[in-house]
């Protein structure tokens, strides 16, 4: 390894006894169980603490582990801003914000109203058959092999197919898309992330221009033709909108699929229950989303505020770690136990005005993938001798080798 | 306190005294009304707190604003509202709403 995290002095408003290490360090990988070993250990400490290295690049952040405190922060747009928490535009010298994710009131409300109709439950129900066709395509390819690397053979590509249909992008560029996604979201080298960002933005620029001349029934055209606040969107807003969709809905679905199937592969009795009664799958996915949430976003404090007895000052970053929220023992009894009948209220998709706009689509994709895989592939387990490693940052299995009797 | 009536698909009927100024959603959750999920907590961001307003009441509610309207599907038929965006007032005493079979 051999890199040293920079030593950051603690600001005066942060009590020294609240400065603690945090086991989730962006860009590292672990063989420990990120949930039962890492997340659950954090819940044995203070409700809110300060850690020097939580934010990508090695900057400090407050860690808030209780679901109740996170809900309050998610809702409080007066004291906490969502502005620009990801590095992408700055890496290529541009200035747009992912939209609506990285915008604040008053424009956030208008941007969100513009995006919402695209992702309502009814709108996503229309995609059911096509999503199932894609899932079957991947599963048909793997079911007779008796083994697969679940991430590479199914989970990474499957959500991209659906996304490409929505955006009106050609499927013959799938491999390129996947490469860009990896470059953006699976890269620790800033120059590499910048290069991937440049490629994606150039591509989106070209597609946006094309839709101006040749409108179609897709999301890019919807953006080009929409009026927000009584006017058309600017180029920066269109890039922000399409880029947000790009990073929002691909890797996140893949990673949760990977985590859910890792659970099923290591819990044969749960796998058998769902195979025997597929009607349980919807509830199972809700509980798996509760138990294995992967995403951490950030907020920036913009106005002094007290949360749980802790003073936060403007400029402070706050890690909104869904991985911790789903395992909060004050919120969920026995959080380490996965119970398909728990029917939890989760904040794995966030909470408040920025709640994941794609959640109905994500749930549909995950449900269909599980329905089809369990129907086509017999009882599967982790390949013998394989130790599953997880990326940290967004919690993702590095590889998930599964085997079964084909 | 205004009385709001919540009907369930199975015919169950509950008459609840709700606080003026609260949303229907807030009142429903406080009284454990089944079928109001409210996953976003009342931010017009999830469309899982929907209710179907009884026909005779539809014109008596303020129109949905841009955020609420963006979450309602015309396919669902008339009368659908996000209960987190309908605020209880004395004028709405007796308002009747139906909880849909599914929020998804």
Coordinates of N, CA, C and O in Angstrom, one line a residue, chain B:
Chain B
X1 N -61.1 20.1 16.5 CA -60.2 19.6 15.5 C -60.9 19.0 14.4 O -61.9 18.3 14.6
X2 N -60.5 19.3 13.1 CA -61.2 18.7 12.0 C -61.2 17.2 11.9 O -60.2 16.6 12.3
X3 N -62.3 16.6 11.5 CA -62.4 15.2 11.4 C -62.0 14.8 9.9 O -62.6 15.3 9.0
X4 N -61.1 13.9 9.8 CA -60.8 13.4 8.4 C -61.1 11.9 8.4 O -60.7 11.2 9.4
X5 N -61.7 11.5 7.4 CA -62.1 10.0 7.2 C -61.1 9.3 6.3 O -60.9 9.8 5.1
X6 N -60.5 8.2 6.8 CA -59.6 7.4 5.9 C -60.3 6.1 5.6 O -60.7 5.4 6.6
X7 N -60.5 5.8 4.3 CA -61.1 4.5 3.9 C -60.0 3.6 3.4 O -59.1 4.0 2.7
X8 N -60.2 2.3 3.8 CA -59.2 1.3 3.2 C -59.9 0.5 2.1 O -61.1 0.5 2.1
X9 N -59.1 -0.1 1.2 CA -59.7 -0.9 0.1 C -60.6 -2.0 0.6 O -61.5 -2.4 -0.1
X10 N -60.3 -2.5 1.9 CA -61.2 -3.6 2.4 C -62.5 -3.1 3.0 O -63.2 -3.8 3.6
X11 N -62.7 -1.8 3.0 CA -63.9 -1.2 3.5 C -63.7 -0.6 4.9 O -64.6 0.1 5.4
X12 N -62.6 -0.9 5.5 CA -62.3 -0.3 6.9 C -62.4 1.2 6.8 O -61.9 1.8 5.9
X13 N -63.1 1.8 7.9 CA -63.3 3.2 7.9 C -62.9 3.8 9.2 O -63.3 3.3 10.2
X14 N -62.0 4.8 9.1 CA -61.5 5.4 10.4 C -61.7 6.9 10.3 O -61.3 7.6 9.4
X15 N -62.4 7.4 11.4 CA -62.6 8.9 11.5 C -61.6 9.4 12.5 O -61.6 9.0 13.7
X16 N -60.7 10.3 12.0 CA -59.6 10.7 12.9 C -59.7 12.2 13.1 O -60.0 13.0 12.2
X17 N -59.5 12.6 14.4 CA -59.3 14.0 14.7 C -57.9 14.5 14.4 O -57.0 14.0 15.1
X18 N -57.7 15.3 13.4 CA -56.3 15.7 13.0 C -56.1 17.2 13.4 O -57.0 18.0 13.5
X19 N -54.9 17.5 13.6 CA -54.4 18.8 14.0 C -54.4 19.8 12.8 O -53.8 19.4 11.7
X20 N -55.1 20.9 12.9 CA -55.0 21.9 11.8 C -53.6 22.3 11.6 O -52.9 22.5 12.6
X21 N -53.1 22.4 10.4 CA -51.7 22.8 10.1 C -50.9 21.6 9.8 O -49.8 21.8 9.2
X22 N -51.3 20.4 10.3 CA -50.5 19.2 9.9 C -50.9 18.7 8.5 O -52.0 19.0 8.1
X23 N -50.1 18.0 7.9 CA -50.5 17.4 6.6 C -51.3 16.1 6.9 O -51.2 15.6 8.0
X24 N -52.1 15.7 5.9 CA -52.9 14.5 6.1 C -51.9 13.3 6.4 O -52.2 12.4 7.2
X25 N -50.7 13.3 5.7 CA -49.8 12.3 5.9 C -49.3 12.2 7.4 O -49.3 11.1 8.0
X26 N -49.0 13.3 7.9 CA -48.5 13.4 9.3 C -49.5 12.8 10.2 O -49.3 12.0 11.1
X27 N -50.8 13.3 10.0 CA -51.9 12.8 10.9 C -52.1 11.3 10.7 O -52.3 10.5 11.6
X28 N -52.0 10.8 9.4 CA -52.2 9.4 9.2 C -51.1 8.6 9.9 O -51.4 7.5 10.5
X29 N -49.9 9.0 9.8 CA -48.8 8.2 10.4 C -49.0 8.2 11.9 O -48.8 7.2 12.6
X30 N -49.4 9.4 12.5 CA -49.5 9.4 13.9 C -50.6 8.5 14.4 O -50.6 8.0 15.5
X31 N -51.6 8.2 13.5 CA -52.7 7.3 13.9 C -52.5 6.0 13.3 O -53.5 5.2 13.3
X32 N -51.3 5.7 12.8 CA -51.0 4.3 12.3 C -52.0 3.9 11.2 O -52.4 2.7 11.2
X33 N -52.3 4.8 10.3 CA -53.2 4.4 9.2 C -52.3 3.5 8.2 O -51.2 3.9 7.8
X34 N -52.9 2.4 7.9 CA -52.1 1.4 7.1 C -52.1 1.9 5.6 O -53.1 2.5 5.1
X35 N -51.0 1.7 5.0 CA -50.9 2.0 3.5 C -50.3 3.3 3.2 O -50.2 3.6 2.0
X36 N -50.1 4.2 4.1 CA -49.4 5.5 3.9 C -47.9 5.2 4.2 O -47.6 5.1 5.4
X37 N -47.1 5.1 3.2 CA -45.7 4.7 3.5 C -44.8 6.0 3.8 O -44.0 5.9 4.6
X38 N -45.0 7.0 3.0 CA -44.2 8.3 3.2 C -42.7 8.1 3.3 O -42.1 8.5 4.3
X39 N -42.2 7.4 2.3 CA -40.8 7.1 2.4 C -39.8 8.3 2.5 O -38.7 8.2 3.0
X40 N -40.2 9.4 1.9 CA -39.3 10.5 1.9 C -39.6 11.4 3.1 O -38.9 12.4 3.3
X41 N -40.7 11.1 3.9 CA -40.9 11.9 5.1 C -41.7 13.2 4.8 O -41.8 14.0 5.7
X42 N -42.3 13.3 3.6 CA -43.1 14.5 3.4 C -42.6 15.6 2.5 O -43.0 16.7 2.5
X43 N -41.6 15.2 1.7 CA -40.9 16.1 0.8 C -41.4 16.1 -0.6 O -40.7 16.7 -1.5
X44 N -42.5 15.5 -0.9 CA -43.0 15.3 -2.3 C -42.0 14.7 -3.2 O -41.9 15.1 -4.4
X45 N -41.3 13.7 -2.7 CA -40.2 13.1 -3.4 C -40.4 11.6 -3.7 O -39.5 11.1 -4.4
X46 N -41.4 11.0 -3.2 CA -41.5 9.5 -3.3 C -42.8 9.0 -3.8 O -42.8 7.9 -4.3
X47 N -43.8 9.8 -3.7 CA -45.2 9.3 -4.2 C -45.7 8.1 -3.5 O -46.4 7.3 -4.1
X48 N -45.3 7.9 -2.3 CA -45.8 6.7 -1.5 C -46.7 7.1 -0.4 O -46.8 6.3 0.6
X49 N -47.3 8.3 -0.5 CA -48.2 8.7 0.6 C -49.5 9.0 -0.1 O -50.3 9.8 0.5
X50 N -49.8 8.4 -1.3 CA -50.9 8.9 -2.0 C -52.3 8.5 -1.4 O -52.4 7.5 -0.7
X51 N -53.2 9.4 -1.6 CA -54.6 9.1 -1.2 C -55.5 9.5 -2.4 O -55.1 10.3 -3.2
X52 N -56.7 8.9 -2.4 CA -57.7 9.3 -3.5 C -58.8 10.1 -2.8 O -59.4 9.5 -1.9
X53 N -58.9 11.3 -3.2 CA -59.8 12.2 -2.5 C -61.3 11.9 -3.0 O -61.5 11.8 -4.2
X54 N -62.2 11.8 -2.1 CA -63.6 11.6 -2.5 C -64.1 12.7 -3.4 O -63.7 13.9 -3.3
X55 N -64.8 12.3 -4.4 CA -65.2 13.2 -5.5 C -65.7 14.5 -5.1 O -65.3 15.6 -5.6
X56 N -66.6 14.5 -4.1 CA -67.2 15.8 -3.7 C -66.3 16.7 -3.0 O -66.6 17.9 -2.8
X57 N -65.1 16.3 -2.7 CA -64.1 17.1 -2.0 C -63.1 17.7 -2.9 O -62.3 18.6 -2.5
X58 N -63.0 17.1 -4.2 CA -61.8 17.4 -5.0 C -61.6 18.9 -5.3 O -60.5 19.4 -5.3
X59 N -62.8 19.6 -5.6 CA -62.7 21.0 -5.9 C -62.4 21.9 -4.6 O -62.2 23.1 -4.8
X60 N -62.5 21.3 -3.5 CA -62.5 22.1 -2.3 C -61.0 22.1 -1.7 O -60.8 22.8 -0.7
X61 N -60.1 21.4 -2.3 CA -58.7 21.4 -1.9 C -58.0 22.4 -2.8 O -58.3 22.5 -4.0
X62 N -56.9 23.1 -2.3 CA -56.1 23.8 -3.1 C -55.4 22.9 -4.2 O -55.2 21.8 -3.9
X63 N -55.2 23.5 -5.4 CA -54.5 22.7 -6.4 C -53.1 22.3 -6.0 O -52.5 23.0 -5.3
X64 N -52.7 21.1 -6.6 CA -51.3 20.7 -6.3 C -50.3 21.8 -6.8 O -50.5 22.3 -7.9
X65 N -49.2 22.0 -6.1 CA -48.2 22.9 -6.6 C -47.3 22.1 -7.6 O -47.5 20.9 -7.8
X66 N -46.3 22.7 -8.1 CA -45.4 22.1 -9.1 C -44.8 20.8 -8.7 O -44.7 19.8 -9.4
X67 N -44.3 20.8 -7.4 CA -43.7 19.6 -6.9 C -44.6 18.4 -6.8 O -44.3 17.3 -7.2
X68 N -45.8 18.7 -6.2 CA -46.8 17.6 -6.1 C -47.3 17.1 -7.5 O -47.3 15.9 -7.7
X69 N -47.6 18.1 -8.3 CA -48.1 17.7 -9.7 C -47.1 16.8 -10.4 O -47.5 15.9 -11.1
X70 N -45.8 17.1 -10.2 CA -44.8 16.3 -10.9 C -44.7 14.9 -10.5 O -44.2 14.0 -11.1
X71 N -45.3 14.6 -9.3 CA -45.3 13.2 -8.8 C -46.5 12.4 -9.0 O -46.6 11.2 -8.7
X72 N -47.6 13.1 -9.5 CA -48.9 12.5 -9.8 C -48.9 12.0 -11.2 O -48.5 12.7 -12.1
X73 N -49.5 10.8 -11.4 CA -49.5 10.2 -12.7 C -51.0 10.4 -13.3 O -51.9 9.9 -12.6
X74 N -51.1 10.9 -14.4 CA -52.5 11.1 -15.0 C -53.2 9.7 -15.2 O -54.4 9.6 -15.1
X75 N -52.3 8.7 -15.4 CA -52.9 7.3 -15.6 C -53.7 6.9 -14.4 O -54.5 5.9 -14.5
X76 N -53.3 7.4 -13.2 CA -53.9 6.9 -12.0 C -55.4 7.4 -11.8 O -56.1 6.9 -11.0
X77 N -55.8 8.3 -12.6 CA -57.2 8.7 -12.5 C -57.3 9.9 -11.6 O -56.4 10.3 -10.9
X78 N -58.5 10.6 -11.6 CA -58.6 11.8 -10.9 C -58.7 11.6 -9.4 O -59.0 10.5 -8.9
X79 N -58.4 12.7 -8.6 CA -58.6 12.6 -7.2 C -57.3 12.2 -6.4 O -57.3 12.3 -5.2
X80 N -56.3 11.8 -7.2 CA -55.0 11.4 -6.5 C -54.3 12.6 -5.9 O -54.1 13.6 -6.7
X81 N -53.9 12.5 -4.7 CA -53.1 13.6 -4.1 C -52.0 13.0 -3.3 O -52.2 11.8 -2.8
X82 N -50.9 13.7 -3.1 CA -49.9 13.3 -2.1 C -50.4 13.8 -0.7 O -50.6 15.0 -0.5
X83 N -50.6 12.9 0.2 CA -51.2 13.3 1.5 C -50.2 14.2 2.3 O -50.7 14.9 3.2
X84 N -49.0 14.1 1.9 CA -48.0 15.0 2.6 C -48.1 16.5 2.2 O -47.6 17.4 2.8
X85 N -48.9 16.7 1.1 CA -49.0 18.1 0.6 C -50.4 18.7 0.8 O -50.6 19.8 0.5
X86 N -51.3 17.9 1.4 CA -52.6 18.4 1.7 C -52.6 18.8 3.2 O -52.4 17.9 4.1
X87 N -52.8 20.0 3.5 CA -52.7 20.5 4.9 C -54.2 20.6 5.5 O -55.1 21.1 4.8
X88 N -54.3 20.0 6.7 CA -55.6 20.0 7.3 C -56.0 21.4 7.8 O -55.1 22.2 8.4
X89 N -57.2 21.8 7.5 CA -57.7 23.1 7.9 C -59.1 22.9 8.5 O -59.7 21.8 8.2
X90 N -59.7 23.8 9.2 CA -61.1 23.7 9.7 C -62.1 23.5 8.5 O -63.1 22.8 8.7
X91 N -61.7 24.1 7.4 CA -62.6 24.0 6.2 C -62.7 22.6 5.7 O -63.6 22.2 4.9
X92 N -61.7 21.8 6.0 CA -61.7 20.4 5.5 C -62.3 19.4 6.5 O -62.2 18.2 6.3
X93 N -63.0 19.9 7.5 CA -63.7 19.0 8.4 C -64.7 18.1 7.7 O -65.6 18.5 7.0
X94 N -64.4 16.8 7.8 CA -65.3 15.8 7.2 C -64.7 15.3 5.9 O -65.2 14.4 5.2
X95 N -63.5 15.8 5.5 CA -62.8 15.3 4.3 C -62.7 13.8 4.3 O -62.2 13.2 5.3
X96 N -63.0 13.2 3.2 CA -62.9 11.7 3.1 C -61.9 11.4 2.0 O -62.0 11.9 0.9
X97 N -60.9 10.5 2.4 CA -59.9 10.0 1.4 C -59.8 8.5 1.5 O -60.1 7.9 2.6
X98 N -59.5 7.9 0.4 CA -59.3 6.5 0.3 C -57.8 6.2 0.1 O -57.1 6.8 -0.6
X99 N -57.3 5.2 0.9 CA -55.9 4.8 0.7 C -55.9 3.8 -0.4 O -56.7 2.8 -0.5
X100 N -55.0 4.0 -1.4 CA -55.0 3.0 -2.5 C -54.4 1.6 -2.1 O -53.8 1.5 -1.1
X101 N -54.7 0.7 -3.0 CA -54.3 -0.7 -2.7 C -52.8 -0.8 -2.6 O -52.3 -1.6 -1.8
X102 N -52.1 -0.1 -3.4 CA -50.6 -0.1 -3.4 C -50.1 1.3 -3.6 O -50.6 2.0 -4.4
X103 N -49.0 1.6 -3.0 CA -48.3 2.8 -3.2 C -47.2 2.7 -4.3 O -46.5 3.6 -4.6
X104 N -47.1 1.5 -4.8 CA -46.1 1.3 -5.9 C -46.8 0.9 -7.2 O -46.2 0.5 -8.1

